[in-house]
Short mmCIF file of C-alpha atoms and ligand atoms in Angstrom, two decimals:
data_model
loop_
_atom_site.label_atom_id
_atom_site.label_comp_id
_atom_site.label_asym_id
_atom_site.label_seq_id
_atom_site.Cartn_x
_atom_site.Cartn_y
_atom_site.Cartn_z
CA MET T 1 -40.97 1.44 7.73
CA ARG T 2 -38.60 3.80 9.51
CA ILE T 3 -39.30 7.53 9.31
CA ASP T 4 -36.93 10.19 10.67
CA VAL T 5 -37.99 13.83 10.82
CA VAL T 6 -35.65 16.76 11.44
CA SER T 7 -37.28 20.03 12.50
CA ILE T 8 -36.82 23.03 14.77
CA PHE T 9 -40.44 22.48 15.92
CA PRO T 10 -40.43 18.78 16.83
CA THR T 11 -43.61 19.06 18.97
CA ILE T 12 -45.67 19.70 15.80
CA PHE T 13 -45.21 15.97 15.16
CA ASP T 14 -46.82 15.00 18.50
CA ALA T 15 -50.02 14.67 16.46
CA LEU T 16 -48.55 11.51 14.89
CA GLU T 17 -49.18 9.77 18.22
CA VAL T 18 -52.95 9.61 17.68
CA SER T 19 -55.35 7.79 15.34
CA LEU T 20 -54.28 5.18 12.79
CA LEU T 21 -50.67 6.30 12.53
CA GLY T 22 -50.32 6.38 16.32
CA LYS T 23 -51.61 2.81 16.44
CA ALA T 24 -49.15 1.78 13.71
CA ARG T 25 -46.31 3.19 15.82
CA THR T 26 -47.48 1.24 18.87
CA THR T 27 -47.63 -2.00 16.91
CA GLY T 28 -44.22 -1.36 15.33
CA LEU T 29 -45.38 -1.01 11.72
CA LEU T 30 -44.06 2.55 11.69
CA ASP T 31 -40.88 3.52 13.53
CA VAL T 32 -41.11 7.34 13.63
CA ARG T 33 -38.25 9.29 15.19
CA VAL T 34 -38.42 13.07 15.46
CA HIS T 35 -35.20 15.04 15.91
CA ASP T 36 -34.70 18.66 17.03
CA LEU T 37 -32.27 20.33 14.62
CA ARG T 38 -31.10 22.56 17.48
CA ASP T 39 -29.68 19.48 19.24
CA TYR T 40 -27.02 19.52 16.51
CA THR T 41 -25.81 23.06 17.25
CA HIS T 42 -22.94 23.89 19.61
CA ASP T 43 -23.41 27.56 20.50
CA ARG T 44 -25.20 28.98 23.52
CA HIS T 45 -28.11 30.26 21.40
CA ARG T 46 -28.52 26.99 19.45
CA THR T 47 -28.35 28.98 16.20
CA VAL T 48 -29.71 27.30 13.07
CA ASP T 49 -29.88 30.29 10.67
CA ASP T 50 -27.76 33.12 9.31
CA THR T 51 -27.97 35.98 6.80
CA PRO T 52 -27.88 35.09 3.09
CA TYR T 53 -24.69 35.52 1.09
CA GLY T 54 -25.37 38.06 -1.65
CA GLY T 55 -27.90 39.88 0.52
CA GLY T 56 -31.66 39.87 0.46
CA ALA T 57 -34.52 39.48 2.89
CA GLY T 58 -34.85 36.73 5.46
CA MET T 59 -32.50 34.16 6.89
CA VAL T 60 -31.03 30.92 5.53
CA MET T 61 -30.59 27.70 7.50
CA LYS T 62 -26.91 27.05 8.20
CA PRO T 63 -25.44 23.85 6.74
CA GLU T 64 -23.50 22.58 9.80
CA PRO T 65 -26.43 21.47 12.01
CA TRP T 66 -28.02 19.77 8.99
CA GLY T 67 -24.80 17.92 8.21
CA GLU T 68 -24.53 16.65 11.78
CA ALA T 69 -28.19 15.66 11.95
CA LEU T 70 -27.99 13.71 8.66
CA ASP T 71 -24.76 11.99 9.74
CA ASP T 72 -26.37 11.00 13.03
CA ILE T 73 -29.51 9.61 11.38
CA VAL T 74 -28.06 8.01 8.27
CA GLY T 75 -24.58 7.19 9.50
CA ASP T 76 -25.31 3.73 10.90
CA VAL T 77 -27.96 2.48 8.45
CA GLU T 78 -26.99 -0.13 5.90
CA ARG T 79 -29.41 0.92 3.15
CA ARG T 80 -29.56 4.38 1.54
CA PRO T 81 -32.77 6.13 2.65
CA VAL T 82 -34.96 8.43 0.59
CA ILE T 83 -34.30 11.93 1.93
CA VAL T 84 -37.25 14.29 1.37
CA PHE T 85 -36.98 18.05 1.70
CA PRO T 86 -40.41 19.69 1.64
CA SER T 87 -40.24 22.76 -0.58
CA PRO T 88 -42.69 24.88 -2.56
CA ALA T 89 -39.99 24.72 -5.27
CA GLY T 90 -40.12 20.92 -5.44
CA GLU T 91 -41.93 18.35 -7.58
CA ARG T 92 -45.64 18.05 -6.86
CA PHE T 93 -46.75 15.49 -4.24
CA THR T 94 -49.53 13.23 -5.59
CA GLN T 95 -51.12 9.89 -4.69
CA ALA T 96 -48.55 8.31 -7.05
CA THR T 97 -45.73 9.91 -5.01
CA ALA T 98 -47.30 8.61 -1.80
CA ARG T 99 -47.52 5.09 -3.27
CA GLU T 100 -43.94 5.18 -4.46
CA LEU T 101 -42.61 6.41 -1.11
CA SER T 102 -44.73 3.88 0.83
CA ALA T 103 -42.52 1.16 -0.69
CA ALA T 104 -39.33 2.65 0.82
CA SER T 105 -37.93 1.06 3.97
CA HIS T 106 -36.49 4.31 5.33
CA LEU T 107 -37.61 7.90 4.78
CA VAL T 108 -35.90 10.99 6.19
CA PHE T 109 -37.74 14.33 6.14
CA GLY T 110 -35.75 17.55 6.54
CA CYS T 111 -38.06 20.44 7.43
CA GLY T 112 -36.75 23.84 6.36
CA ARG T 113 -37.89 27.16 7.78
CA TYR T 114 -37.03 30.78 6.95
CA GLU T 115 -35.98 31.40 3.33
CA GLY T 116 -34.70 27.85 2.97
CA ILE T 117 -31.68 25.67 3.62
CA ASP T 118 -28.13 26.32 2.36
CA GLU T 119 -28.10 24.61 -1.07
CA ARG T 120 -24.98 22.57 -0.24
CA VAL T 121 -27.01 20.53 2.25
CA PHE T 122 -28.96 18.99 -0.66
CA ASP T 123 -25.71 18.05 -2.45
CA TYR T 124 -24.35 16.47 0.72
CA ALA T 125 -27.60 14.60 1.41
CA ALA T 126 -27.39 13.12 -2.10
CA GLU T 127 -24.20 11.33 -0.97
CA LEU T 128 -26.19 9.64 1.82
CA GLY T 129 -29.44 8.79 0.06
CA GLU T 130 -31.89 9.53 -2.75
CA VAL T 131 -32.85 13.20 -2.39
CA ARG T 132 -36.35 14.40 -3.37
CA LEU T 133 -37.59 18.01 -3.10
CA ILE T 134 -41.36 17.77 -2.81
CA SER T 135 -44.14 20.38 -2.74
CA LEU T 136 -47.69 19.89 -1.51
CA GLY T 137 -49.14 22.38 -3.97
CA ASP T 138 -48.86 25.84 -5.42
CA TYR T 139 -49.03 27.94 -2.28
CA VAL T 140 -46.51 28.89 0.41
CA LEU T 141 -46.36 27.61 3.99
CA ASN T 142 -44.10 29.08 6.66
CA GLY T 143 -42.14 25.87 6.92
CA GLY T 144 -42.09 22.26 5.86
CA GLU T 145 -43.60 20.79 9.04
CA VAL T 146 -47.28 20.85 8.11
CA ALA T 147 -46.44 19.63 4.60
CA VAL T 148 -44.46 16.73 6.05
CA MET T 149 -47.32 15.84 8.39
CA ALA T 150 -49.58 15.55 5.34
CA MET T 151 -46.99 13.50 3.44
CA ILE T 152 -46.42 11.11 6.36
CA GLU T 153 -50.17 10.55 6.70
CA ALA T 154 -50.65 9.95 2.97
CA ILE T 155 -47.61 7.62 2.80
CA GLY T 156 -48.09 5.87 6.16
CA ARG T 157 -51.67 4.78 5.47
CA LEU T 158 -50.43 2.96 2.34
CA VAL T 159 -47.95 0.86 4.33
CA PRO T 160 -49.47 -2.64 4.49
CA GLY T 161 -51.28 -3.21 7.80
CA VAL T 162 -51.63 0.44 8.81
CA VAL T 163 -55.20 0.71 7.50
CA GLY T 164 -57.14 -2.24 8.91
CA ASN T 165 -59.33 -2.94 5.88
CA PRO T 166 -57.16 -2.66 2.74
CA GLU T 167 -60.31 -2.52 0.59
CA SER T 168 -60.97 0.95 1.93
CA LEU T 169 -57.80 2.07 0.10
CA VAL T 170 -59.09 0.99 -3.30
CA GLU T 171 -62.18 3.08 -4.03
CA GLU T 172 -60.75 6.42 -2.98
CA SER T 173 -60.33 9.75 -4.69
CA HIS T 174 -57.19 9.78 -6.89
CA GLU T 175 -56.56 6.03 -6.77
CA ASP T 176 -58.06 5.59 -10.26
CA GLY T 177 -57.43 9.14 -11.44
CA LEU T 178 -60.98 10.24 -10.59
CA LEU T 179 -62.64 11.83 -7.57
CA GLU T 180 -64.53 9.52 -5.22
CA TYR T 181 -68.30 8.91 -5.61
CA PRO T 182 -70.68 10.34 -2.94
CA SER T 183 -71.57 8.20 0.09
CA TYR T 184 -74.84 7.84 2.03
CA THR T 185 -76.00 5.96 5.12
CA LYS T 186 -79.23 5.59 7.14
CA PRO T 187 -81.79 7.13 7.45
CA SER T 188 -83.00 6.84 3.83
CA VAL T 189 -84.74 10.22 4.21
CA TRP T 190 -83.07 12.88 6.36
CA ARG T 191 -84.58 16.37 6.78
CA GLY T 192 -86.55 15.88 3.59
CA ARG T 193 -83.48 14.76 1.62
CA GLU T 194 -83.65 11.32 0.07
CA ALA T 195 -80.65 9.02 -0.43
CA PRO T 196 -80.41 8.03 -4.14
CA PRO T 197 -82.91 5.14 -4.56
CA VAL T 198 -80.50 3.16 -6.74
CA LEU T 199 -78.28 2.63 -3.67
CA LEU T 200 -81.20 0.95 -1.86
CA SER T 201 -82.19 -1.19 -4.89
CA GLY T 202 -79.92 -4.14 -4.16
CA ASN T 203 -78.87 -4.11 -7.84
CA HIS T 204 -75.07 -4.24 -7.60
CA GLY T 205 -74.53 -3.60 -11.31
CA ALA T 206 -76.74 -0.52 -11.24
CA VAL T 207 -74.99 0.74 -8.09
CA ALA T 208 -71.56 0.33 -9.70
CA ALA T 209 -72.70 2.11 -12.90
CA TRP T 210 -74.25 4.96 -10.91
CA ARG T 211 -71.08 5.41 -8.82
CA ARG T 212 -68.90 5.48 -11.93
CA GLU T 213 -71.14 8.12 -13.51
CA GLN T 214 -70.98 10.19 -10.32
CA GLN T 215 -67.18 9.95 -10.31
CA LEU T 216 -66.99 11.20 -13.89
CA GLU T 217 -69.52 13.99 -13.33
CA ARG T 218 -67.77 15.26 -10.18
CA THR T 219 -64.36 15.09 -11.76
CA ARG T 220 -65.61 16.96 -14.87
CA GLU T 221 -67.11 19.66 -12.66
CA ARG T 222 -64.49 20.05 -9.91
CA ARG T 223 -61.23 18.80 -11.45
CA PRO T 224 -61.36 18.87 -15.26
CA ASP T 225 -57.54 18.87 -15.23
CA LEU T 226 -57.63 15.24 -14.06
CA LEU T 227 -59.62 14.18 -17.12
CA ALA T 228 -57.26 16.00 -19.47
CA ASP T 229 -54.32 13.90 -18.19
CL1 LIG J 301 -43.52 21.20 0.95
N1 LIG J 301 -43.17 23.59 1.98
C1 LIG J 301 -43.50 24.88 2.15
N2 LIG J 301 -42.77 25.64 2.96
N3 LIG J 301 -44.52 25.45 1.54
C2 LIG J 301 -45.24 24.66 0.74
C3 LIG J 301 -44.96 23.31 0.53
C4 LIG J 301 -43.90 22.80 1.17
N4 LIG J 301 -45.86 22.80 -0.32
C5 LIG J 301 -46.66 23.81 -0.62
N5 LIG J 301 -46.30 24.93 0.01
#
């Protein structure tokens, strides 16, 4: 999978060089390319923002650098990429979104800062690919970078081969609409706290039933909204 990221803070994405995703880049499973939006400006100050038409607080990202960056990235590819703009005003990012996007061959992430990007950039991007505005949740970040880091991690680990043991992707929170069951390891008693005896019983049916019950109980308590769906 190819992933392009456009940002005015490209070094934030240095963290993608470590751990499982870093390994996937080394082995070629993920081809991640990070671009500095300011490289697509032509003035001495490398200006990427300007005051909003109609007035109001804050600054808006100018369309020209975005147009040049998108042309540079998408111009020579044969297939239309999915172009994601992280935005608190977008659709909600879920495990289903991550799964869907993990099937794409090319993702482009455009990280906005300030009060947002000139709206015409989204219209133009739609000529180059499938545009999605996606939010991580109902709170506001200063820019899209941290949100895109989270999205790339959630999507990247679903790309076949990135996570060594694919079975570890099955029994996870949100994969079956429920929260994950609690996990324990040795010692069987730690600081006076016992691991649930059923897990040491060797009875696989009883273990499975107990885990399912724990999933339901936790979900009921912490995330009743998931059960309502
Ligand atoms: Cl995707 N971007 C920003 N700036 N804030 C957010 C978000 C995204 N998701 C939640 N808050």
